[in-house]
C-alpha atoms as an extended CHARMM CRD file, in Angstrom:
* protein
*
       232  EXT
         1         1  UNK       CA            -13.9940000000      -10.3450000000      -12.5800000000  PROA      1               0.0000000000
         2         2  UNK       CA            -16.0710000000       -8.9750000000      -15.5890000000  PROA      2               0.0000000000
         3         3  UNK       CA            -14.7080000000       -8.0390000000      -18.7890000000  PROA      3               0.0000000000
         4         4  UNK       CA            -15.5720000000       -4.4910000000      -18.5480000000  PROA      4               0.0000000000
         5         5  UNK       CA            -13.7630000000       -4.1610000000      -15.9610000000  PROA      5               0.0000000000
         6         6  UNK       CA            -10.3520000000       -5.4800000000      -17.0640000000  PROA      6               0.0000000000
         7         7  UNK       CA            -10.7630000000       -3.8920000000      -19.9330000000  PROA      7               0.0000000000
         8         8  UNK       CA            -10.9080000000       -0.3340000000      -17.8270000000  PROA      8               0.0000000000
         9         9  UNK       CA             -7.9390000000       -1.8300000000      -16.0390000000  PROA      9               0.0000000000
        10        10  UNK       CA             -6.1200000000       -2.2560000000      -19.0970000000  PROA      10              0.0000000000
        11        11  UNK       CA             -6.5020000000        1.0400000000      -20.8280000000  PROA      11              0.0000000000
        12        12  UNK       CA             -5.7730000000        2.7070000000      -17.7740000000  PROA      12              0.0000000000
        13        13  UNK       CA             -2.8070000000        0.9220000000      -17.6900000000  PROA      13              0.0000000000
        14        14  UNK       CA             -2.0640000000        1.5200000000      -21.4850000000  PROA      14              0.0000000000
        15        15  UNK       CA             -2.5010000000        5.3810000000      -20.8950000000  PROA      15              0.0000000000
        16        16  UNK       CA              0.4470000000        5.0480000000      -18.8290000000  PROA      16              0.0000000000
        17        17  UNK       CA              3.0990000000        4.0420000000      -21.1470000000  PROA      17              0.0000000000
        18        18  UNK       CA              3.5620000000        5.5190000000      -24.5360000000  PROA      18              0.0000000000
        19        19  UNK       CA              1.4890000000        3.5290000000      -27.5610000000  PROA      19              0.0000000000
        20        20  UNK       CA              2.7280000000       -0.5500000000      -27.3980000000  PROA      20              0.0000000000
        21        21  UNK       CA              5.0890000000       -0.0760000000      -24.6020000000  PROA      21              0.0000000000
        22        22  UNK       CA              2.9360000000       -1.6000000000      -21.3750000000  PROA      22              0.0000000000
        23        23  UNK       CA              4.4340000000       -5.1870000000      -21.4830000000  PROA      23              0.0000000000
        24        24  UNK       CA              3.0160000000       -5.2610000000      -17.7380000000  PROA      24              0.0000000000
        25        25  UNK       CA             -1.0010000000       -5.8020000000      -18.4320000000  PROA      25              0.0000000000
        26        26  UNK       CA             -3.5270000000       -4.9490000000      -15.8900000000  PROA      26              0.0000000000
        27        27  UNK       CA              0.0290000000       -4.4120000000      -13.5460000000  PROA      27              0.0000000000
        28        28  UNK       CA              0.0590000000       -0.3300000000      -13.2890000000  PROA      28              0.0000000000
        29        29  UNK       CA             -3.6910000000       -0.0190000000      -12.9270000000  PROA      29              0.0000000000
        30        30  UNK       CA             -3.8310000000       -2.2420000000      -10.3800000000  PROA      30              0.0000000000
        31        31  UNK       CA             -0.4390000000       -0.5210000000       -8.6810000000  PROA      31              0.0000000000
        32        32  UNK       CA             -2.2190000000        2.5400000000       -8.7400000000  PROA      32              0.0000000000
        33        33  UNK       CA             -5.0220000000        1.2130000000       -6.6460000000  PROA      33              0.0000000000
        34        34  UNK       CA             -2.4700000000       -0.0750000000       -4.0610000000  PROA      34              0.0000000000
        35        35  UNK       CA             -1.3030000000        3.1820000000       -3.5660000000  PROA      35              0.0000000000
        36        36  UNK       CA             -4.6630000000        4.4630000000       -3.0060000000  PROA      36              0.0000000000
        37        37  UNK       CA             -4.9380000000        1.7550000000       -0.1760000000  PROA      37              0.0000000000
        38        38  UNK       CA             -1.8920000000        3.1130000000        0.9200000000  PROA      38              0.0000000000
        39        39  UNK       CA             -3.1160000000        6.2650000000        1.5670000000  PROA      39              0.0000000000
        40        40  UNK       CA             -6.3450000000        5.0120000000        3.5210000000  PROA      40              0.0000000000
        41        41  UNK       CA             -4.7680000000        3.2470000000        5.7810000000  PROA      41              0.0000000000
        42        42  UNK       CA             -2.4140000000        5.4710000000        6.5670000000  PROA      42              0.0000000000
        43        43  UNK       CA             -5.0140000000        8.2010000000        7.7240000000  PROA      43              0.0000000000
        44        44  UNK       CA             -6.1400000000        5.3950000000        9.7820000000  PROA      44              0.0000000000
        45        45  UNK       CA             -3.1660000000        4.7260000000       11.7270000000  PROA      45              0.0000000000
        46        46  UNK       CA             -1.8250000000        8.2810000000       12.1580000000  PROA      46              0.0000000000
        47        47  UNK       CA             -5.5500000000       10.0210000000       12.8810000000  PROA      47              0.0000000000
        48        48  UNK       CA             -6.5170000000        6.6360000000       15.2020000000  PROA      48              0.0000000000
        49        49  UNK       CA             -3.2710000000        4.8530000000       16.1590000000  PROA      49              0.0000000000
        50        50  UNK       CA             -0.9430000000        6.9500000000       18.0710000000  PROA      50              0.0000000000
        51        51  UNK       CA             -0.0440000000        9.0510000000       15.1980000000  PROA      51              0.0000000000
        52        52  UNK       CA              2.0800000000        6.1710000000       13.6490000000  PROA      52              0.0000000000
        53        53  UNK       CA              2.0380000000        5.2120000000       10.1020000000  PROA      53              0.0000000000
        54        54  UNK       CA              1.9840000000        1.3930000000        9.0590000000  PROA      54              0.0000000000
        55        55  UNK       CA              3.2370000000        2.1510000000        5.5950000000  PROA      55              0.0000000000
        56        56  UNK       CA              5.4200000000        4.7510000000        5.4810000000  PROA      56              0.0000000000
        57        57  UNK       CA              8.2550000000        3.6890000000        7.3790000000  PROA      57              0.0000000000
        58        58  UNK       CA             10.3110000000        7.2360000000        6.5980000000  PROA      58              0.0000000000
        59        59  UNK       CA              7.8960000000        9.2840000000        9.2710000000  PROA      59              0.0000000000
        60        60  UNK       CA              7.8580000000        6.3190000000       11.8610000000  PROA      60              0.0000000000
        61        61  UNK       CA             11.8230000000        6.5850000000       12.1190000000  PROA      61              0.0000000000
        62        62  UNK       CA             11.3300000000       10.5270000000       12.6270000000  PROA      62              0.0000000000
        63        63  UNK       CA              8.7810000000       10.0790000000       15.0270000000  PROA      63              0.0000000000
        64        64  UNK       CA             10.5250000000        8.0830000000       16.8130000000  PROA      64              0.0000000000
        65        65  UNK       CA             13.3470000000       10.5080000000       17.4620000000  PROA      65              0.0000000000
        66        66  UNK       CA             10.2490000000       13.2280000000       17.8160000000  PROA      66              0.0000000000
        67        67  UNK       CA              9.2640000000       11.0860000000       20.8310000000  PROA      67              0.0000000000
        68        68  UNK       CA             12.1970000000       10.4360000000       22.2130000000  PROA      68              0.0000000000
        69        69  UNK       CA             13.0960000000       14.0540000000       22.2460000000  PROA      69              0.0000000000
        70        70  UNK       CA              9.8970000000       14.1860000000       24.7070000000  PROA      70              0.0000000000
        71        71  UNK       CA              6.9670000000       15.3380000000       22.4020000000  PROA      71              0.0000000000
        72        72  UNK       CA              3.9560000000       14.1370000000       24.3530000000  PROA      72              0.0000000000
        73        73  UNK       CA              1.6630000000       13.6430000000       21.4490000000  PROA      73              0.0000000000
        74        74  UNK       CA              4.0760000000       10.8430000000       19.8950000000  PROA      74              0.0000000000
        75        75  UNK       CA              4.2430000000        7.1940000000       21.0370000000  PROA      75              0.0000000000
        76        76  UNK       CA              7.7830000000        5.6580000000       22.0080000000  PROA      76              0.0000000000
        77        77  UNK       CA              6.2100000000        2.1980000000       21.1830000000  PROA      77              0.0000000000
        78        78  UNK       CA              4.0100000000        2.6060000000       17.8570000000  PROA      78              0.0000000000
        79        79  UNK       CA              6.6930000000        3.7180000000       15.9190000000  PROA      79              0.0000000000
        80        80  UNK       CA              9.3220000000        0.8090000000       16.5130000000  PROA      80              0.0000000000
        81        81  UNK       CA              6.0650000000       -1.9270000000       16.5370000000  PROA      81              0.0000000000
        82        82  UNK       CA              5.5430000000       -0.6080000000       13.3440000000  PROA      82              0.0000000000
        83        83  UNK       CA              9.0190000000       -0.6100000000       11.2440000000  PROA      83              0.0000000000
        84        84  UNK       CA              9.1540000000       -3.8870000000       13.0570000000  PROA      84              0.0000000000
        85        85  UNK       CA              5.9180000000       -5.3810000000       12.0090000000  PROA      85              0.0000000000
        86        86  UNK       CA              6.2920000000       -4.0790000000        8.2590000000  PROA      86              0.0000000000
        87        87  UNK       CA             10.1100000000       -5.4310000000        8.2100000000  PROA      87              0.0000000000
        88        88  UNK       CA              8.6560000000       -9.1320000000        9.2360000000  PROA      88              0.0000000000
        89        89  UNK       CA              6.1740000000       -8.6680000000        6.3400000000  PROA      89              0.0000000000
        90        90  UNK       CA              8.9670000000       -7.7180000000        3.3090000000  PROA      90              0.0000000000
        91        91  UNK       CA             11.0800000000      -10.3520000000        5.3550000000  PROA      91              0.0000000000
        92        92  UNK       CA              8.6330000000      -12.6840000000        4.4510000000  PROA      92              0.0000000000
        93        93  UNK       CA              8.3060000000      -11.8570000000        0.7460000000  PROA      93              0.0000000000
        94        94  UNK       CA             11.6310000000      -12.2770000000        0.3190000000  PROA      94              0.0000000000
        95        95  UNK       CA             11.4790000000      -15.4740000000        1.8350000000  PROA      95              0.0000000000
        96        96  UNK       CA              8.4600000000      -16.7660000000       -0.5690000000  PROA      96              0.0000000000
        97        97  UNK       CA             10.6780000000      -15.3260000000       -3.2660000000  PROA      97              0.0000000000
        98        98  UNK       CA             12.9020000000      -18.1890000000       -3.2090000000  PROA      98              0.0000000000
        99        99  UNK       CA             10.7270000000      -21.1860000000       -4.0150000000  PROA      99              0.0000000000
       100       100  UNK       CA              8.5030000000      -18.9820000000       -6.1100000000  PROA      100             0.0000000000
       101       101  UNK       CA             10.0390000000      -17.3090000000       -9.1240000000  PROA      101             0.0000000000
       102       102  UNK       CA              6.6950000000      -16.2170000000      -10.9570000000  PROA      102             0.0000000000
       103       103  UNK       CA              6.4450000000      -12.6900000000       -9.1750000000  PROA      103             0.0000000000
       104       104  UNK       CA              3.1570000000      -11.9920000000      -10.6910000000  PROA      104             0.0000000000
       105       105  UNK       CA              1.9680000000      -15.1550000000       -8.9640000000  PROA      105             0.0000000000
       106       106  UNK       CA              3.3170000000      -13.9850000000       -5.5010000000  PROA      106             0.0000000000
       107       107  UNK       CA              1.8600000000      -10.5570000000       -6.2530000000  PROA      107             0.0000000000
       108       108  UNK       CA             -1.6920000000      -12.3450000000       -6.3450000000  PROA      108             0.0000000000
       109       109  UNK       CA             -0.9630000000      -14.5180000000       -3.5600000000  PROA      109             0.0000000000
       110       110  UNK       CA              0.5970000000      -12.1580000000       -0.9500000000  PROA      110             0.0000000000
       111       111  UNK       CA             -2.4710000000       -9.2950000000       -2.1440000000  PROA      111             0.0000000000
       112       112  UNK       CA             -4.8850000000      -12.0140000000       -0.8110000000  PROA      112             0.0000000000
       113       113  UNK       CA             -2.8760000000      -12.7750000000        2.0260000000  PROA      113             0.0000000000
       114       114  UNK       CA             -2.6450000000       -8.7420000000        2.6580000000  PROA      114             0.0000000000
       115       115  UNK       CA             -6.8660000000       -8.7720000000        2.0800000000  PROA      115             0.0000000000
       116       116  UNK       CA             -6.7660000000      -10.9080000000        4.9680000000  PROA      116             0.0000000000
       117       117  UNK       CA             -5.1480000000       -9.2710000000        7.6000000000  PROA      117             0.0000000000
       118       118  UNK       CA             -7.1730000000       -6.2470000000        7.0050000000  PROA      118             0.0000000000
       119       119  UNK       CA             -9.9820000000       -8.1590000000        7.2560000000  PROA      119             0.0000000000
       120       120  UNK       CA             -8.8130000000       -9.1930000000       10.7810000000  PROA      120             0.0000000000
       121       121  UNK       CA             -8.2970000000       -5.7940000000       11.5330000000  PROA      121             0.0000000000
       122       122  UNK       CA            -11.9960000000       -5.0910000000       10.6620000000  PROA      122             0.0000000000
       123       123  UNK       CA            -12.9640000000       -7.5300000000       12.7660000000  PROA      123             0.0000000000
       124       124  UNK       CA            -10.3940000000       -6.6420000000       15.6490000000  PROA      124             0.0000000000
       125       125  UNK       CA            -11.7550000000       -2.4450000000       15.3380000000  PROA      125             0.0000000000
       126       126  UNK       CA            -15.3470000000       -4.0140000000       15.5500000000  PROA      126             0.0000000000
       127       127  UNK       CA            -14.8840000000       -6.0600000000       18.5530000000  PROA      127             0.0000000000
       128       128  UNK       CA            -12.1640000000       -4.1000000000       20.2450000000  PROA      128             0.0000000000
       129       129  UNK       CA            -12.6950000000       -0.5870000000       18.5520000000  PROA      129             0.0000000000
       130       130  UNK       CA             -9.5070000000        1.3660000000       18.3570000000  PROA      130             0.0000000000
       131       131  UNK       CA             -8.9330000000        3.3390000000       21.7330000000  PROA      131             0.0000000000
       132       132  UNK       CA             -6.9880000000        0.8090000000       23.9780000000  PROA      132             0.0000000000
       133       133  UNK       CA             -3.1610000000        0.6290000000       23.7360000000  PROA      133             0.0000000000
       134       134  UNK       CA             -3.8900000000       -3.6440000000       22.9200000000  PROA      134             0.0000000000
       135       135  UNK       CA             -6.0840000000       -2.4000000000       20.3930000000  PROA      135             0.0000000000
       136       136  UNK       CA             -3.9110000000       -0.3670000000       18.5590000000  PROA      136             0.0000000000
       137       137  UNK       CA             -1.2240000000       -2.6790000000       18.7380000000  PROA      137             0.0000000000
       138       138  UNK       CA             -3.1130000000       -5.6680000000       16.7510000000  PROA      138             0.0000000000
       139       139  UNK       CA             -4.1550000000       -3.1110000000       14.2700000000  PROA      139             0.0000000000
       140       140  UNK       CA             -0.9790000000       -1.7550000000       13.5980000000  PROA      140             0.0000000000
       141       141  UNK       CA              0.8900000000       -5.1460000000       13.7420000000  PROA      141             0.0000000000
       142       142  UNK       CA             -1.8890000000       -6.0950000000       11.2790000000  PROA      142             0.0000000000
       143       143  UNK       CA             -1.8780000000       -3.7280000000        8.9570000000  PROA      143             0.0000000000
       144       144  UNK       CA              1.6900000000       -2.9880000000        9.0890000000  PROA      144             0.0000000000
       145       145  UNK       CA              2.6480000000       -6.4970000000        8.4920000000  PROA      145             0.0000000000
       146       146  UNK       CA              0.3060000000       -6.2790000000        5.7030000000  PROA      146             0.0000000000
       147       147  UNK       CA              1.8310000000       -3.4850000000        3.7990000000  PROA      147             0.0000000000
       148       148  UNK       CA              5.1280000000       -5.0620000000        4.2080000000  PROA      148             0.0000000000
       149       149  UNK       CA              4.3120000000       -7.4670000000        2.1590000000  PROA      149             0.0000000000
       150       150  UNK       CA              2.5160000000       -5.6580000000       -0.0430000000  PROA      150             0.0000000000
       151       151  UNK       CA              4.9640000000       -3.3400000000       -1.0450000000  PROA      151             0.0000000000
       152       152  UNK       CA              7.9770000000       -5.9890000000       -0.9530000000  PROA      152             0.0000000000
       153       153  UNK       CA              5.7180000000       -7.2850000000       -3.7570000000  PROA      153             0.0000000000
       154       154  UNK       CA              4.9640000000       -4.7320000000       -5.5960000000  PROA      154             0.0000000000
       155       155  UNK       CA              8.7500000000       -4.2700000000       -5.6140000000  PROA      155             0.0000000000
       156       156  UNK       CA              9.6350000000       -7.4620000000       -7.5800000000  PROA      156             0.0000000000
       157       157  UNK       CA              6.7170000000       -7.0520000000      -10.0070000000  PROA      157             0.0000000000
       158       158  UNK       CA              9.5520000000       -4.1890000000      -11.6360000000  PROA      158             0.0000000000
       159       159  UNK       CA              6.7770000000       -1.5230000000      -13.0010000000  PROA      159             0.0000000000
       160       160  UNK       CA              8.6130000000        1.3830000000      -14.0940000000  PROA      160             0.0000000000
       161       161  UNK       CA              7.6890000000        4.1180000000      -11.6470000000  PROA      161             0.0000000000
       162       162  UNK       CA              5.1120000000        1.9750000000       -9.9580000000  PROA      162             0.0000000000
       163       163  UNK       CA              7.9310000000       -0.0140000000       -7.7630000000  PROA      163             0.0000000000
       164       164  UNK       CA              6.6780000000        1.3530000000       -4.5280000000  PROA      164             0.0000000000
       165       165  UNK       CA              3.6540000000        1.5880000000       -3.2100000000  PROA      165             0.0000000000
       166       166  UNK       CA              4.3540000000        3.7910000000       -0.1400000000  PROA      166             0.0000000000
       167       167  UNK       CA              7.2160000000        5.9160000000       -0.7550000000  PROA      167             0.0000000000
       168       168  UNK       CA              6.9000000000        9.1340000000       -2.9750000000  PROA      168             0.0000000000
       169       169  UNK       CA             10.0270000000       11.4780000000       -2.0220000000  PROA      169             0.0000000000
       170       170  UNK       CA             11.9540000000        9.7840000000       -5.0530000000  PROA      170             0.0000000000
       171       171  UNK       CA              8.9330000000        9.4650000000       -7.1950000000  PROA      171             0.0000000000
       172       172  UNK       CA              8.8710000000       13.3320000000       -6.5900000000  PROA      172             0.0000000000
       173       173  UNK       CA             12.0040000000       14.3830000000       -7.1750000000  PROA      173             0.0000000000
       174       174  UNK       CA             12.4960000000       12.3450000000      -10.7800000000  PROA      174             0.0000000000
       175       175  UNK       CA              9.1610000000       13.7910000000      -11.8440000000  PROA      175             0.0000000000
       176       176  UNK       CA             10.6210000000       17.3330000000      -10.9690000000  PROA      176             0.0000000000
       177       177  UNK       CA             14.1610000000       16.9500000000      -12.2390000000  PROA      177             0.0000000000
       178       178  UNK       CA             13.6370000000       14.5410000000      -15.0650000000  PROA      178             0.0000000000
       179       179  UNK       CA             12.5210000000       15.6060000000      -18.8540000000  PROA      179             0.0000000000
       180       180  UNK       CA              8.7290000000       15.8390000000      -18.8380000000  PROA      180             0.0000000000
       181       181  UNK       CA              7.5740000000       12.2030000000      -20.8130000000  PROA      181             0.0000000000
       182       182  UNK       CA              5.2680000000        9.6700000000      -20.4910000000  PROA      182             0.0000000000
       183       183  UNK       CA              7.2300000000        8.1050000000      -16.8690000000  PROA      183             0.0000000000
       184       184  UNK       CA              6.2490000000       11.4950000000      -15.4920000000  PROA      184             0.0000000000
       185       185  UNK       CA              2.3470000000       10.6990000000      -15.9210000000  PROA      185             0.0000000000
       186       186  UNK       CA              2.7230000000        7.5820000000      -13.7580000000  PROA      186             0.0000000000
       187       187  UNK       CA              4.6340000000        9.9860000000      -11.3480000000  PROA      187             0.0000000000
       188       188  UNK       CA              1.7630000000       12.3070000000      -10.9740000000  PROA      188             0.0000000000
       189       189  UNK       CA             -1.0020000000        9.4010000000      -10.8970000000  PROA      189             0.0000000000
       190       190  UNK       CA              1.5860000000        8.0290000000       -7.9180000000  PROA      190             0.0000000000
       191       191  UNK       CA              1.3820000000       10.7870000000       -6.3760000000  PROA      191             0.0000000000
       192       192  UNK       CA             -2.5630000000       11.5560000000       -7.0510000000  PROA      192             0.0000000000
       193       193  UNK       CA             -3.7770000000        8.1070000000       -5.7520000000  PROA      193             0.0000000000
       194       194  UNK       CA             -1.5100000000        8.4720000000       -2.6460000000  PROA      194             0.0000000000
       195       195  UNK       CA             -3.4700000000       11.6950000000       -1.8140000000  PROA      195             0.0000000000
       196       196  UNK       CA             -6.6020000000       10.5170000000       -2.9280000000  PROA      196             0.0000000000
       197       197  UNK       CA             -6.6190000000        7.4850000000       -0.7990000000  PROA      197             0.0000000000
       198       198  UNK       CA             -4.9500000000        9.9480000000        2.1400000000  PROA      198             0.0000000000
       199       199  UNK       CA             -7.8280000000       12.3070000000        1.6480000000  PROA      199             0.0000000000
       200       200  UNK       CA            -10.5540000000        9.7780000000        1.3400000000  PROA      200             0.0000000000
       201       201  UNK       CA             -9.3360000000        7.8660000000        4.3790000000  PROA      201             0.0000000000
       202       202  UNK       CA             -9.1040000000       10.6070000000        6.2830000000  PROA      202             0.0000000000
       203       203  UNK       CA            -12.6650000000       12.0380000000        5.5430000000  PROA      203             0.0000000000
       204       204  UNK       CA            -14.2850000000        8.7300000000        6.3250000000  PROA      204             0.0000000000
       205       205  UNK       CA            -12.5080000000        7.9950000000        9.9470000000  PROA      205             0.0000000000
       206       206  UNK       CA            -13.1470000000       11.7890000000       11.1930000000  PROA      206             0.0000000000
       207       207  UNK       CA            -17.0470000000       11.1630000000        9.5430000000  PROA      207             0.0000000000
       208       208  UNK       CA            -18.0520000000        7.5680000000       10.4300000000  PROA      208             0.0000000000
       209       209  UNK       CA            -14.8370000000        5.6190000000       12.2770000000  PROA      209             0.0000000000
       210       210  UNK       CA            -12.3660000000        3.2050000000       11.4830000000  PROA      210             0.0000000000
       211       211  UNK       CA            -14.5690000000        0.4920000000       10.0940000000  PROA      211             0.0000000000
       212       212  UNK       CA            -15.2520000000        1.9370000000        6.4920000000  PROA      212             0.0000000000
       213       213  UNK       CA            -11.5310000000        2.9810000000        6.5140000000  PROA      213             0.0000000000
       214       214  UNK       CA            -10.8760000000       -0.5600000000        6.4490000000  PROA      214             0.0000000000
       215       215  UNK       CA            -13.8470000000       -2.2840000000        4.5740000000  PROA      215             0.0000000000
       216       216  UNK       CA            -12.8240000000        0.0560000000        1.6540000000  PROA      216             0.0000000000
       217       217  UNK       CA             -9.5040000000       -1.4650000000        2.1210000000  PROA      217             0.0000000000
       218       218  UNK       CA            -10.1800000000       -4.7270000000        1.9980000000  PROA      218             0.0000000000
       219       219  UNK       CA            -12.3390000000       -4.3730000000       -0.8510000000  PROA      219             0.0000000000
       220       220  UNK       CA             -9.5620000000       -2.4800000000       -3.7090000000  PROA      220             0.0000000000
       221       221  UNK       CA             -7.1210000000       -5.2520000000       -1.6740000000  PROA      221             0.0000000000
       222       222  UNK       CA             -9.9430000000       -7.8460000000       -3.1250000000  PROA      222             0.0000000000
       223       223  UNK       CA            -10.6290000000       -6.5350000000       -6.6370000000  PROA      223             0.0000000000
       224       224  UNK       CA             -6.8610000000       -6.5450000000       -7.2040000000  PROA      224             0.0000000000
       225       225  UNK       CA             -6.3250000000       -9.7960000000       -6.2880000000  PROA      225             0.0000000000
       226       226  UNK       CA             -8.6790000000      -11.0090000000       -8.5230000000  PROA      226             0.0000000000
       227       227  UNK       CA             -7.5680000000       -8.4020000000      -11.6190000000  PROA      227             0.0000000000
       228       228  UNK       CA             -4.3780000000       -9.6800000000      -10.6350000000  PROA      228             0.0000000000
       229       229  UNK       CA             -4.9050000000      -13.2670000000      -11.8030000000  PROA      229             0.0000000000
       230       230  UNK       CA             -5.1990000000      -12.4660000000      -14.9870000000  PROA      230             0.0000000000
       231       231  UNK       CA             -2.3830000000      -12.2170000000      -17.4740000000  PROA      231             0.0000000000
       232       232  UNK       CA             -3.9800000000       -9.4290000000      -19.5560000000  PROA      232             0.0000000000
């Protein structure tokens, strides 16, 4: 990756942490663009796979019960493939965890591995498109799985504020409740990218489809792996 760019990564990352206090490198940048991810593939799933999300695991429990409760445009079987799916993937981080102490290592691996899978899914929407229930399935046990890992990643890496990738109610209420500081920057940029990549993924799959939902995916997934690898 060019020098430009880490060095963009960097000072973004700088800017969110008061003057000498980002011991975390190219780390919150690179966050920051996970969370946009986030948000693209999430308009994916919920506008093109049975209304289900495959990374926020908080609406697939409620729309569950929504569905159960008989609301005929909910799925009884996205929801549960999903917290299923994403619960195998952090399962599995936690399992690489054990032999691999260098988190920031993991973080680089599991991004790659995460790359992948979309990848797959690209492939799988291009062959398959999205409109059969086997369809849907792969691409939300693909994606899901994907963000499980992602996110159970993310977690160990120990960024203030920048801990999840997919969840925002918390990040919400400290940036309302607590003192207003530098931490309440990375709050709002949390909260920005989410919506940005939300808004963005949603534009392009009511526009053009699923398939530049997920090549844009793959490709932040592939620029922060290789950011990643650096210690800057």
């Amino acid at each position: 990756m060019g020098t430009a760019v880490r060095g963009g990564l960097r000072w973004v990352s700088d800017l969110l942490f008061d003057s000498g206090e980002n011991r975390h490198g190219v780390l919150p940048a690179l966050l920051v663009v996970l969370t946009v991810t986030t948000g693209l593939v999430d308009a994916l799933s919920f506008l093109g796979l049975s209304r289900v999300f495959v990374a926020n695991m908080t609406g697939n429990v409620a729309f569950l019960g929504f569905a159960l409760a008989g609301d005929p445009q909910l799925s009884v079987w996205a929801p549960p493939l999903a917290v299923a799916v994403f619960t195998a993937g952090a399962w599995s981080t936690g399992r690489l965890a054990r032999w691999m102490p260098d988190a920031r290592r993991e973080f680089t691996i599991l991004t790659a591995v995460h790359a992948l899978l979309v990848a797959v899914a690209l492939v799988v929407a291009l062959l398959a498109g999205h409109r059969t229930v086997g369809a849907r399935a792969a691409l939300i046990a693909l994606l899901g799985y994907g963000m499980g890992l992602q996110n159970a990643a993310a977690r160990r890496l120990a960024v203030p504020d920048l801990v999840t990738i997919t969840v925002l109610t918390s990040t919400l209420t400290r940036l309302a409740a607590d003192p207003p500081e530098r931490a309440g920057l990375r709050r709002s940029v949390s909260i920005a990218a989410l919506f940005t990549g939300a808004l963005a993924g949603a534009a392009l799959f009511l526009n053009l489809g699923a398939l530049p939902v997920l090549a844009l995916a793959v490709a932040l997934l592939a620029v922060v792996t290789l950011a990643s690898r650096s210690r800057s």
